[in-house]
GROMACS .gro file of C-alpha atoms in nm:
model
  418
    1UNK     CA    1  -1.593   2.321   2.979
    2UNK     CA    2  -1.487   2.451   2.642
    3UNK     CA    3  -1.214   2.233   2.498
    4UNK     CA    4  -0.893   2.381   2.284
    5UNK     CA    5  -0.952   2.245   1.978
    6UNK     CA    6  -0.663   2.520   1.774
    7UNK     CA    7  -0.397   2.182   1.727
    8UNK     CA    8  -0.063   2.252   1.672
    9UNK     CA    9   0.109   2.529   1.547
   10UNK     CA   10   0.022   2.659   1.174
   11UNK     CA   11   0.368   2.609   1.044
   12UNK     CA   12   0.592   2.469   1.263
   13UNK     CA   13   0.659   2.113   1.186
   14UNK     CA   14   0.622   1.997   1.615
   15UNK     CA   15   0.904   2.008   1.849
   16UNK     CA   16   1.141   1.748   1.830
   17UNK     CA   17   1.097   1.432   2.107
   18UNK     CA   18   1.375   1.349   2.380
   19UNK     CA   19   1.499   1.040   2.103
   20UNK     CA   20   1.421   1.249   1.767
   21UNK     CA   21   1.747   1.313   1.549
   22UNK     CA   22   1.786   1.474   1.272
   23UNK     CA   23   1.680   1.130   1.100
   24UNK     CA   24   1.355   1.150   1.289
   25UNK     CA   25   1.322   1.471   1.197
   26UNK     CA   26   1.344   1.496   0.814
   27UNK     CA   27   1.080   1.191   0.856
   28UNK     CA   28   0.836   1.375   1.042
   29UNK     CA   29   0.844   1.711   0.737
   30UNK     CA   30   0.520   1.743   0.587
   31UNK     CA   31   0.558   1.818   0.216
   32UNK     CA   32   0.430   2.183   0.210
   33UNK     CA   33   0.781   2.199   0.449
   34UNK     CA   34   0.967   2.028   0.117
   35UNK     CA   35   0.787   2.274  -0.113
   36UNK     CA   36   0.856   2.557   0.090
   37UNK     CA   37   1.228   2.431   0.143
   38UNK     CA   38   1.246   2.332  -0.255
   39UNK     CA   39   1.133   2.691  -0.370
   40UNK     CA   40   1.395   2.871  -0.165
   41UNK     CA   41   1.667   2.661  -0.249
   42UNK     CA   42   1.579   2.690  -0.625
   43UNK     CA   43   1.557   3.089  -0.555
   44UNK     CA   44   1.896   3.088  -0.409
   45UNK     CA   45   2.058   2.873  -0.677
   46UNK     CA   46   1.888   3.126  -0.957
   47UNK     CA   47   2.107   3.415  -0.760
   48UNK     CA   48   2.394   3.202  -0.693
   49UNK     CA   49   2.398   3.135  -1.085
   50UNK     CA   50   2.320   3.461  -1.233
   51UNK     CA   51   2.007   3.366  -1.348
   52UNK     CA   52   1.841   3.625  -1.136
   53UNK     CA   53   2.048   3.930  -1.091
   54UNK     CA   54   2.156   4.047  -0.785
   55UNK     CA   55   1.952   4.381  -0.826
   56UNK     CA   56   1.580   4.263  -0.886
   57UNK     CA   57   1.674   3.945  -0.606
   58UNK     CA   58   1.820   4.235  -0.334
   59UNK     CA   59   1.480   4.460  -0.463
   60UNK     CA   60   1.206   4.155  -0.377
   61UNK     CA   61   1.375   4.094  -0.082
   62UNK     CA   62   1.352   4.431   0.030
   63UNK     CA   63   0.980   4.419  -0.056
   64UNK     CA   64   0.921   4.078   0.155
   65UNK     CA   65   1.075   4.155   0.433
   66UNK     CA   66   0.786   4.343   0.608
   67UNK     CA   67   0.572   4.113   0.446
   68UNK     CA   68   0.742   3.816   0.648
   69UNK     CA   69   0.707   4.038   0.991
   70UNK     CA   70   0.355   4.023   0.958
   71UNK     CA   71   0.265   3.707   0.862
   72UNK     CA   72   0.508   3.542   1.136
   73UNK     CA   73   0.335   3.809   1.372
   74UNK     CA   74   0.004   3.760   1.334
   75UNK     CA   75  -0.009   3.399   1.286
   76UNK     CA   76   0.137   3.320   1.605
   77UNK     CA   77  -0.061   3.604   1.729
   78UNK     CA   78  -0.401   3.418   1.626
   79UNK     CA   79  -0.239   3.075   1.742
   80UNK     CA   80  -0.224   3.142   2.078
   81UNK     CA   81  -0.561   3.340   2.064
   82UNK     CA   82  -0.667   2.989   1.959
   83UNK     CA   83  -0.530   2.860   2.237
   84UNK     CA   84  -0.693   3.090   2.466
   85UNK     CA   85  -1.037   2.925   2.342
   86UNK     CA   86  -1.178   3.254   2.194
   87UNK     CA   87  -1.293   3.087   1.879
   88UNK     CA   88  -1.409   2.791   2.111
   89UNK     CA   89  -1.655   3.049   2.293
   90UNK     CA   90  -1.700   3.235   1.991
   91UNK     CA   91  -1.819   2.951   1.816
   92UNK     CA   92  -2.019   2.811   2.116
   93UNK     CA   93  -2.215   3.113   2.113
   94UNK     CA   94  -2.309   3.110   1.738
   95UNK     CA   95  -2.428   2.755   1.796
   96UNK     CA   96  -2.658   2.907   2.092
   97UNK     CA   97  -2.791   3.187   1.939
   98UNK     CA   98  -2.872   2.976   1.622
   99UNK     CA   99  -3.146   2.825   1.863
  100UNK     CA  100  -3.130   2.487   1.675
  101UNK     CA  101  -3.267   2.697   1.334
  102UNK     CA  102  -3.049   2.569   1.051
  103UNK     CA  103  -3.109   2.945   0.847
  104UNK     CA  104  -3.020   3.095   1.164
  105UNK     CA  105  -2.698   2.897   1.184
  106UNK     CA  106  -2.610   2.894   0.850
  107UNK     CA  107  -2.628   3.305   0.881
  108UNK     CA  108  -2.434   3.328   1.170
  109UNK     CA  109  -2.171   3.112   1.033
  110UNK     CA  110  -2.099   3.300   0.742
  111UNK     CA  111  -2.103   3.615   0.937
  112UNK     CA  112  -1.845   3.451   1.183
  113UNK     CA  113  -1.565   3.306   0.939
  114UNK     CA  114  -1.602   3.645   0.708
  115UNK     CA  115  -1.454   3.829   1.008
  116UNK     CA  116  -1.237   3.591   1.153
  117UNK     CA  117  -1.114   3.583   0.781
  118UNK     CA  118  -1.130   3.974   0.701
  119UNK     CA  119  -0.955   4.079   1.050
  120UNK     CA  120  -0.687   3.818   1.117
  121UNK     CA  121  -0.638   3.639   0.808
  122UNK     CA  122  -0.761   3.364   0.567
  123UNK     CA  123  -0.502   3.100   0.693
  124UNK     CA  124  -0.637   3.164   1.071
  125UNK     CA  125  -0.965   3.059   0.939
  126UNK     CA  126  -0.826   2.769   0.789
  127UNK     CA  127  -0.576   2.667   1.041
  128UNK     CA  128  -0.797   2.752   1.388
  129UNK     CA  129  -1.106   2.791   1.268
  130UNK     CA  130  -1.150   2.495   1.091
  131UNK     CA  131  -1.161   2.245   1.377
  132UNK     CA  132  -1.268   2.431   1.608
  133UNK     CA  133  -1.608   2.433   1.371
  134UNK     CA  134  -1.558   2.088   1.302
  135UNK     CA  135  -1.533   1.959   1.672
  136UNK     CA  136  -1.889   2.210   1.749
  137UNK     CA  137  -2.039   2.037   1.462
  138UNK     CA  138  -1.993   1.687   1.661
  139UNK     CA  139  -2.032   1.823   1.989
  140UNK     CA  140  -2.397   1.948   1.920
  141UNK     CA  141  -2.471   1.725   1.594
  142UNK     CA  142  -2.414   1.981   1.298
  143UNK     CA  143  -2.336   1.819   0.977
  144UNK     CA  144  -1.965   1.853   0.940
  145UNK     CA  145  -1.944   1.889   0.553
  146UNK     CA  146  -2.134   2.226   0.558
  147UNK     CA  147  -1.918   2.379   0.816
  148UNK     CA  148  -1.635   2.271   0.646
  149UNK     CA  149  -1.707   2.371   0.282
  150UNK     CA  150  -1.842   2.751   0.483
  151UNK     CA  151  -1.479   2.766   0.629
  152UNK     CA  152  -1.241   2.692   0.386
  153UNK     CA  153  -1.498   2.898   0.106
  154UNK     CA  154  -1.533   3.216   0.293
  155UNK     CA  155  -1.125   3.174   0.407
  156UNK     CA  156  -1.103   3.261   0.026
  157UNK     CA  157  -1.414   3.530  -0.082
  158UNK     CA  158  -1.397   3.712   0.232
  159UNK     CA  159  -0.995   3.795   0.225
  160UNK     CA  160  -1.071   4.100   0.010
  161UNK     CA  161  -1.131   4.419   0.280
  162UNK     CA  162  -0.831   4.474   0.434
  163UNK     CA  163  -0.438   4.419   0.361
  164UNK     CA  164  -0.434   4.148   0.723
  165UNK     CA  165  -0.722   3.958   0.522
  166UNK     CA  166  -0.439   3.846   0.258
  167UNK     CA  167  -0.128   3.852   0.187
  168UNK     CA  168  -0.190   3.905  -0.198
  169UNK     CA  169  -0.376   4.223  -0.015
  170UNK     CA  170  -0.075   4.369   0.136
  171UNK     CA  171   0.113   4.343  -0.229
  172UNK     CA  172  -0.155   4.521  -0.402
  173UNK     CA  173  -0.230   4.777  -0.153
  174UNK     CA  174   0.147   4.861  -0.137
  175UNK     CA  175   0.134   4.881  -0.498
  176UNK     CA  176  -0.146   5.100  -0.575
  177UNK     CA  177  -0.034   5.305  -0.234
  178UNK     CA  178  -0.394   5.258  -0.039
  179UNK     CA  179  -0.376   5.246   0.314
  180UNK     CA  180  -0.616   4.992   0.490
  181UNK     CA  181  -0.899   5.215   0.530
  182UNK     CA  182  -0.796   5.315   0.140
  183UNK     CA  183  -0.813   4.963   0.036
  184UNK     CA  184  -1.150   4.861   0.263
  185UNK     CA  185  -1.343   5.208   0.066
  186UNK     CA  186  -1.278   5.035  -0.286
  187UNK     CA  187  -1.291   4.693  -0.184
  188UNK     CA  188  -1.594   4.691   0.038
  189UNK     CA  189  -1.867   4.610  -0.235
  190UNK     CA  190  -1.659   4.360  -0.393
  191UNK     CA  191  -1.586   4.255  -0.079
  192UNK     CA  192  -2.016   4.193  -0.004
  193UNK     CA  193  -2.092   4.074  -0.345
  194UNK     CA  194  -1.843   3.754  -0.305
  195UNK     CA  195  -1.968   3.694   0.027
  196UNK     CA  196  -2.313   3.703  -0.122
  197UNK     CA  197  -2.227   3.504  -0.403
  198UNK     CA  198  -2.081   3.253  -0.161
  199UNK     CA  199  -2.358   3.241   0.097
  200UNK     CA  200  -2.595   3.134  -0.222
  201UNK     CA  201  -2.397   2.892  -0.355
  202UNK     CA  202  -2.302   2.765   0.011
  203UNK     CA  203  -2.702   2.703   0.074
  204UNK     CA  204  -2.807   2.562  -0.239
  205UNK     CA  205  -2.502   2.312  -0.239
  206UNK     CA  206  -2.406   2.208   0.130
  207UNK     CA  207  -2.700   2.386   0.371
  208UNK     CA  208  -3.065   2.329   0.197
  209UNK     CA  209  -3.296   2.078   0.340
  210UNK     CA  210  -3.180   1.756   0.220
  211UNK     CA  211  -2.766   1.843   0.182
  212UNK     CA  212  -2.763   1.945   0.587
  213UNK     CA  213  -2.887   1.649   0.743
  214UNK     CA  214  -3.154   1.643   1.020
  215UNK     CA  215  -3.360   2.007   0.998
  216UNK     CA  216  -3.306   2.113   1.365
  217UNK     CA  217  -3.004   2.062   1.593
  218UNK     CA  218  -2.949   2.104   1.991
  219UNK     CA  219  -2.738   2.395   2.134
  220UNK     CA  220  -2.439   2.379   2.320
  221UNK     CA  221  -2.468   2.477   2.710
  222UNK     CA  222  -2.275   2.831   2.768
  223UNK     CA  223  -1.919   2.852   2.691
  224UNK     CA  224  -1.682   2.803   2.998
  225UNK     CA  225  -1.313   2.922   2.922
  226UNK     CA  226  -1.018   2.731   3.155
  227UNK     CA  227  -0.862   3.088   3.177
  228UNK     CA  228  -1.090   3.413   3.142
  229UNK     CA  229  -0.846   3.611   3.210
  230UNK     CA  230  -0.656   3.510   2.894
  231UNK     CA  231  -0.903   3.480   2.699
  232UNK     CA  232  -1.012   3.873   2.782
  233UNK     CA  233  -0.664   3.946   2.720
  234UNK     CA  234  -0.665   3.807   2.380
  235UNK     CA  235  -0.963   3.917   2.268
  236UNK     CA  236  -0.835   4.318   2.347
  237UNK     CA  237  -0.537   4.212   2.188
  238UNK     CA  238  -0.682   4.139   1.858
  239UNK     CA  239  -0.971   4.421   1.883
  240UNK     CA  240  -0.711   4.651   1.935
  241UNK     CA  241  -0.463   4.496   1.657
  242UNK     CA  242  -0.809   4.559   1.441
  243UNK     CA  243  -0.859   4.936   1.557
  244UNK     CA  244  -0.488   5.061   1.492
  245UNK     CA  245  -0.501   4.888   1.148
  246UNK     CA  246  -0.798   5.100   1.038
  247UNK     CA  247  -0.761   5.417   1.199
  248UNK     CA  248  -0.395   5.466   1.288
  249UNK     CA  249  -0.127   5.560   1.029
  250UNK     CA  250   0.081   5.257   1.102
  251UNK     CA  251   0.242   5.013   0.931
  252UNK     CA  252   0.108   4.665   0.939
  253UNK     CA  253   0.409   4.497   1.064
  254UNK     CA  254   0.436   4.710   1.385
  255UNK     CA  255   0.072   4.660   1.453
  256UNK     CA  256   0.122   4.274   1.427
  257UNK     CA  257   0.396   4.262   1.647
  258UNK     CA  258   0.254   4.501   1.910
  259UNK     CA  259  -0.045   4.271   1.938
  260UNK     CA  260   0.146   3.964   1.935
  261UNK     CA  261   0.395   4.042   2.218
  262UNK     CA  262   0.101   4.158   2.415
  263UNK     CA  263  -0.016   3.788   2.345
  264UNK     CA  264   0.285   3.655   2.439
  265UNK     CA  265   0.399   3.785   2.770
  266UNK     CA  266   0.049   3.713   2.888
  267UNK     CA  267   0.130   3.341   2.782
  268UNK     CA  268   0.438   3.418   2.962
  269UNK     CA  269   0.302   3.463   3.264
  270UNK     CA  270   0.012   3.262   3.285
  271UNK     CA  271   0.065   2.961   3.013
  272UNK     CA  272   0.453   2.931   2.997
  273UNK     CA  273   0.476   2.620   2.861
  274UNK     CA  274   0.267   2.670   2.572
  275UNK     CA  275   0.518   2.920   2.443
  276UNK     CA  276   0.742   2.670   2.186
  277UNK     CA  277   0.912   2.733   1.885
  278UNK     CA  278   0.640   2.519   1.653
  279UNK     CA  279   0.398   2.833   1.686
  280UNK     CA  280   0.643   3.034   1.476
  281UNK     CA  281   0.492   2.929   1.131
  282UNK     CA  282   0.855   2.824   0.979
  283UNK     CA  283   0.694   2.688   0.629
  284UNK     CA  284   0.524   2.990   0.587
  285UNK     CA  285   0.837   3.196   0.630
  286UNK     CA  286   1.046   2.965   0.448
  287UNK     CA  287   0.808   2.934   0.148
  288UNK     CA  288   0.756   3.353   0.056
  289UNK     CA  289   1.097   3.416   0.039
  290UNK     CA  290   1.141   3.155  -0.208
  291UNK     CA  291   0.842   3.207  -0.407
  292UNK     CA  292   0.921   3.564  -0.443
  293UNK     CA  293   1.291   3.448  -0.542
  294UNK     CA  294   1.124   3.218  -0.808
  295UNK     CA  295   0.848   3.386  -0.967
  296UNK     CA  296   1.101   3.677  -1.049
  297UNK     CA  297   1.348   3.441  -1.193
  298UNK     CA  298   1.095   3.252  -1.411
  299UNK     CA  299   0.958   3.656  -1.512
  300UNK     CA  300   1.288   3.746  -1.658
  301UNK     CA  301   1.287   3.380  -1.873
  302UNK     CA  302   0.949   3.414  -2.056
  303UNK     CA  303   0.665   3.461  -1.831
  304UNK     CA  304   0.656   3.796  -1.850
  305UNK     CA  305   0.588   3.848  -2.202
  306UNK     CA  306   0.328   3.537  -2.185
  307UNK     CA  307   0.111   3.668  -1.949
  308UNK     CA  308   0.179   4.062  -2.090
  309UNK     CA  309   0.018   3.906  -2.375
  310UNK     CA  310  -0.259   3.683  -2.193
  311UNK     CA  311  -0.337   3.985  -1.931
  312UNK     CA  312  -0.317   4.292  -2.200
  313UNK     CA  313  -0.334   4.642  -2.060
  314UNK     CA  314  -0.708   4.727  -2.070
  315UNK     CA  315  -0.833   4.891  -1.780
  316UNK     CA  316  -1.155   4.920  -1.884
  317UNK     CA  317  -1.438   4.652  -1.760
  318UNK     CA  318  -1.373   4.383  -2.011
  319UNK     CA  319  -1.013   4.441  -1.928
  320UNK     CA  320  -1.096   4.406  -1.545
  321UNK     CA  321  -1.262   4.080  -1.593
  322UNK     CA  322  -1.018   3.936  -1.852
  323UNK     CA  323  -0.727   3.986  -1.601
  324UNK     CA  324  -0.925   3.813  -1.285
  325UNK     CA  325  -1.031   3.565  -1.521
  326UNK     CA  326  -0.639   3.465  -1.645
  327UNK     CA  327  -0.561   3.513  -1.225
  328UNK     CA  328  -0.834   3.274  -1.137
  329UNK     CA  329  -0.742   3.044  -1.379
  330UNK     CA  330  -0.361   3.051  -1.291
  331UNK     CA  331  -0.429   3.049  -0.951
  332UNK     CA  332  -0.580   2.722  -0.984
  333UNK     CA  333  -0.313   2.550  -1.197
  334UNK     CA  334  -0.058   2.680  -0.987
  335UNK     CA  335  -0.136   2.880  -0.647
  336UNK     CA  336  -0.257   3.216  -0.604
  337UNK     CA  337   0.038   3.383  -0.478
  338UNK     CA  338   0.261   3.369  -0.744
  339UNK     CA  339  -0.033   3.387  -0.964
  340UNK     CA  340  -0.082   3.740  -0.824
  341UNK     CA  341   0.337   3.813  -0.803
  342UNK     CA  342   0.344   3.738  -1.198
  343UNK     CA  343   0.028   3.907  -1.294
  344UNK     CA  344   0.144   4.178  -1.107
  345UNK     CA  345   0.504   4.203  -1.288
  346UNK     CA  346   0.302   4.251  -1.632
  347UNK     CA  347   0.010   4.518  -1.546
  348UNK     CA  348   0.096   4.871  -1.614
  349UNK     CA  349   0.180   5.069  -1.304
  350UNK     CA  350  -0.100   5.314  -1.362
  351UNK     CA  351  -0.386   5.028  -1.452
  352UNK     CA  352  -0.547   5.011  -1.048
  353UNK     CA  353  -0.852   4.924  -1.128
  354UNK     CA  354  -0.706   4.624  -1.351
  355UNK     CA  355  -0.465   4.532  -1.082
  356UNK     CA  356  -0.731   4.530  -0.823
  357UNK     CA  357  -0.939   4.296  -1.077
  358UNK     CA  358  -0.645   4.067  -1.085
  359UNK     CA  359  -0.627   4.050  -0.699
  360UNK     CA  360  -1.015   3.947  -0.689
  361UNK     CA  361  -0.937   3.688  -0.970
  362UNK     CA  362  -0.641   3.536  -0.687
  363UNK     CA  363  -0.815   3.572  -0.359
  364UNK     CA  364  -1.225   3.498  -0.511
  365UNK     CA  365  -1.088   3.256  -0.806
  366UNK     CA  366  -0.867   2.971  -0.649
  367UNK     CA  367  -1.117   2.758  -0.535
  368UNK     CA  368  -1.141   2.480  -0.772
  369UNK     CA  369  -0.780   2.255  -0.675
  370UNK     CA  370  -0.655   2.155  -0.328
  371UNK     CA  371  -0.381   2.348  -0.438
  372UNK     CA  372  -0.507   2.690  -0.559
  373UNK     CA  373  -0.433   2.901  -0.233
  374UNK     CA  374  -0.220   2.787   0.098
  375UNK     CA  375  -0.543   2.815   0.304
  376UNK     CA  376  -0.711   2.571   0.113
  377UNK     CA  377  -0.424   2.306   0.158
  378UNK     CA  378  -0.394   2.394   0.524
  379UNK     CA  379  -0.774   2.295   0.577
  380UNK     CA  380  -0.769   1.955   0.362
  381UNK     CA  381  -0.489   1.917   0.586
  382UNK     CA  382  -0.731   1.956   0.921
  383UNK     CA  383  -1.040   1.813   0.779
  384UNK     CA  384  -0.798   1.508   0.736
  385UNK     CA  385  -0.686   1.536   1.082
  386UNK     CA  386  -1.027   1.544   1.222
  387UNK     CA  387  -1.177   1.217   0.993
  388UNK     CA  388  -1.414   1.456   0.772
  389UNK     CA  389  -1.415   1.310   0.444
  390UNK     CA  390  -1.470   1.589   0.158
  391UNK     CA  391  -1.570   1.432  -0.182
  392UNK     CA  392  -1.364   1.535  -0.418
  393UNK     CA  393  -1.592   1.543  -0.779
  394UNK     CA  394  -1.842   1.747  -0.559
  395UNK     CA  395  -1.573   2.001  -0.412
  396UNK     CA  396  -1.434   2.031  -0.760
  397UNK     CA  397  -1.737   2.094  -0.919
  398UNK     CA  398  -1.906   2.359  -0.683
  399UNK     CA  399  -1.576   2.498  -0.609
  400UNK     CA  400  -1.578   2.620  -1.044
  401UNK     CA  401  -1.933   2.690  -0.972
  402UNK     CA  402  -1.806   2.943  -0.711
  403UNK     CA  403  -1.500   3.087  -0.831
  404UNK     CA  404  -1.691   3.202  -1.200
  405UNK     CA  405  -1.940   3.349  -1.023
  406UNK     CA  406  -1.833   3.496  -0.747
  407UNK     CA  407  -1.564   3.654  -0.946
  408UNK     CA  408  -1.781   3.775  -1.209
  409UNK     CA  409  -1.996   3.966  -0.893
  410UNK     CA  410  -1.694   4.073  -0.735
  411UNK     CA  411  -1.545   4.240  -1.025
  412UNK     CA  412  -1.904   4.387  -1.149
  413UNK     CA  413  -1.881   4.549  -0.781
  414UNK     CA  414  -1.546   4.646  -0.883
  415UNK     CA  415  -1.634   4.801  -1.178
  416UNK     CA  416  -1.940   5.002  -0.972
  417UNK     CA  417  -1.716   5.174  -0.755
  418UNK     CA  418  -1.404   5.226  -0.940
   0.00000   0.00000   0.00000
């Protein structure tokens, strides 16, 4: 039998017990739910005071709000495909047709958290994918650091392709006014050279012989899912999701929705009482808002001109890899979505190939802090959660090993195609 390892929701904070008040409550926040809470109250206070005009606040909102349908949609969406053990097979399968060959693995590994990554997200492949890889590694005796550090890595360099991969995607694409098959024809050879990049670095740091542990390992039996009927259901759901993305001419939002009420009301019928309130991933919608409300403000105080004069407006090569550079490198000291919302502020409208540098710098570059990008948090969060220790000198240091050079491909590929 294949066991659910997706956990709770990916945002929600758990449903309150039959005792919980609103004392028990408040003590049971993580503090990415005090962040998120912290940024939109500060956002709100700038337009209560003035110090954000009621234009520019009224325009980002405007802008967010599909944003917010999606990621609310499709998270919940890939939760309760979670929870209908398609990852669990998926992943049982990999193991088996690895055939206890570590190279074999390792390939198969990559190849399975760049799509899960590239079709429904990087924070899926943090928040579901993570344990679920880390329980397999257990069950069958995988090393758990190298399935880890291939996760939460490739949650990052593969989020490139498609607008679903990121949500720093779906800013730039609606920016530069590519649809998704418009943004997958530029970004598709960035898009392999950061895998590539990462696969490398992912082998000669975590996967050789020596950093993996023992050289062969035993495969799982075949994958048994409690429903099969869900789980098919699920799986058309998100293939389909995937097709209408690509080749219909609609917008993201509907697409996310459509799958996820699909989802739903087969939940409905068949799981009821999975269907709870913590699936909706609250922080997440709590926390863009406010970012967006705060990153404007602190544009119109001085950023602006800082990073006008840090980012320049070459859109040349050199110009390319100056702005990912200053977008890896903020992304890291502060996170890489409001990384990308300032950079983004400051590069001429007519600059795509610069912008598009600046959104590899965000999504290839923040891989060097805990901090750098939500998915990485989310994972340290279930890597803690399942008891798999990740030392911190060696994440640091292979992380910068990473983000240089997989930028420096990605934006070389850039440059190739542009």
């Amino acid at each position: 039998m294949v066991r659910d390892f997706s956990g709770s929701g990916s945002g929600g904070s758990g449903d309150d017990g039959p005792g919980d008040g609103p004392g028990g409550f408040v003590r049971r926040l993580h503090p990415l739910d005090w962040l998120a809470g912290g940024l939109l109250a500060l956002g709100l206070l700038a337009v209560a005071t003035g110090l954000l005009p009621s234009g520019p606040a009224a325009e980002e909102m405007r802008r967010v709000g599909p944003l917010v349908v999606f990621l609310g949609t499709v998270i919940v969406m890939a939760e309760l495909t979670g929870r209908a053990q398609v990852f669990d097979v998926v992943s049982a399968w990999v193991a088996r047709a690895g055939r206890g060959r570590y190279p074999l693995l390792f390939g198969l590994c990559v190849l399975f958290a760049s799509l899960t990554t590239i079709t429904l997200n990087l924070d899926t492949t943090a928040v579901l994918l993570t344990p679920v890889m880390l329980a397999l590694a257990a069950r069958v005796g995988i090393a758990a650091v190298p399935l880890a550090m291939t996760t939460v890595w490739l949650a990052n360099t593969a989020s490139l392709l498609l607008p679903v991969s990121n949500l720093t995607n779906l800013l730039a694409a609606d920016r530069v006014a590519l649809s998704p098959s418009g943004l997958a024809a530029v970004m598709w050879l960035p898009q392999l050279a950061s895998i590539a990049m990462t696969a490398v670095c992912l082998w000669v740091f975590y996967w050789r012989r020596g950093r993996r542990g023992a050289d062969r390992y035993s495969p799982p039996g075949p994958p048994v899912a409690e429903d099969p009927v869900l789980l098919r259901i699920c799986s058309v759901a998100c293939a389909g999701f995937l097709l209408a993305i690509l080749v219909a001419d609609v917008p993201l939002w509907s697409a996310s929705l459509t799958a996820m009420v699909v989802v739903v009301v087969a939940f409905a019928v068949r799981r009821r009482q999975e269907l709870r309130l913590s699936l909706v991933p609250w922080r997440l919608l709590v926390l863009v808002p406010g970012m967006f409300l705060v990153v404007e403000t602190v544009n119109a105080h001085g950023l602006h001109e800082l990073l006008e004069s840090a980012l320049g407006s070459d859109n040349g090569f050199l110009g390319m890899l100056r702005s990912a550079a200053v977008g890896a490198g903020l992304s890291n000291v502060l996170n890489n979505l409001p990384a990308y919302l300032a950079g983004e502020a400051v590069i001429p409208v007519g600059n795509h190939e610069q912008l598009l540098a600046l959104l590899i710098g965000v999504n290839v570059g923040p891989l060097v802090t805990p901090w750098a990008s939500l998915a990485t948090l989310l994972w340290f969060e279930r890597c803690r959660w399942h008891g798999t220790r990740i030392d911190m000198g060696r994440f640091l240091i292979t992380g910068l090993v990473l983000s240089v050079t997989g930028t420096l491909a990605a934006v070389s590929a850039l440059a190739l195609v542009s």
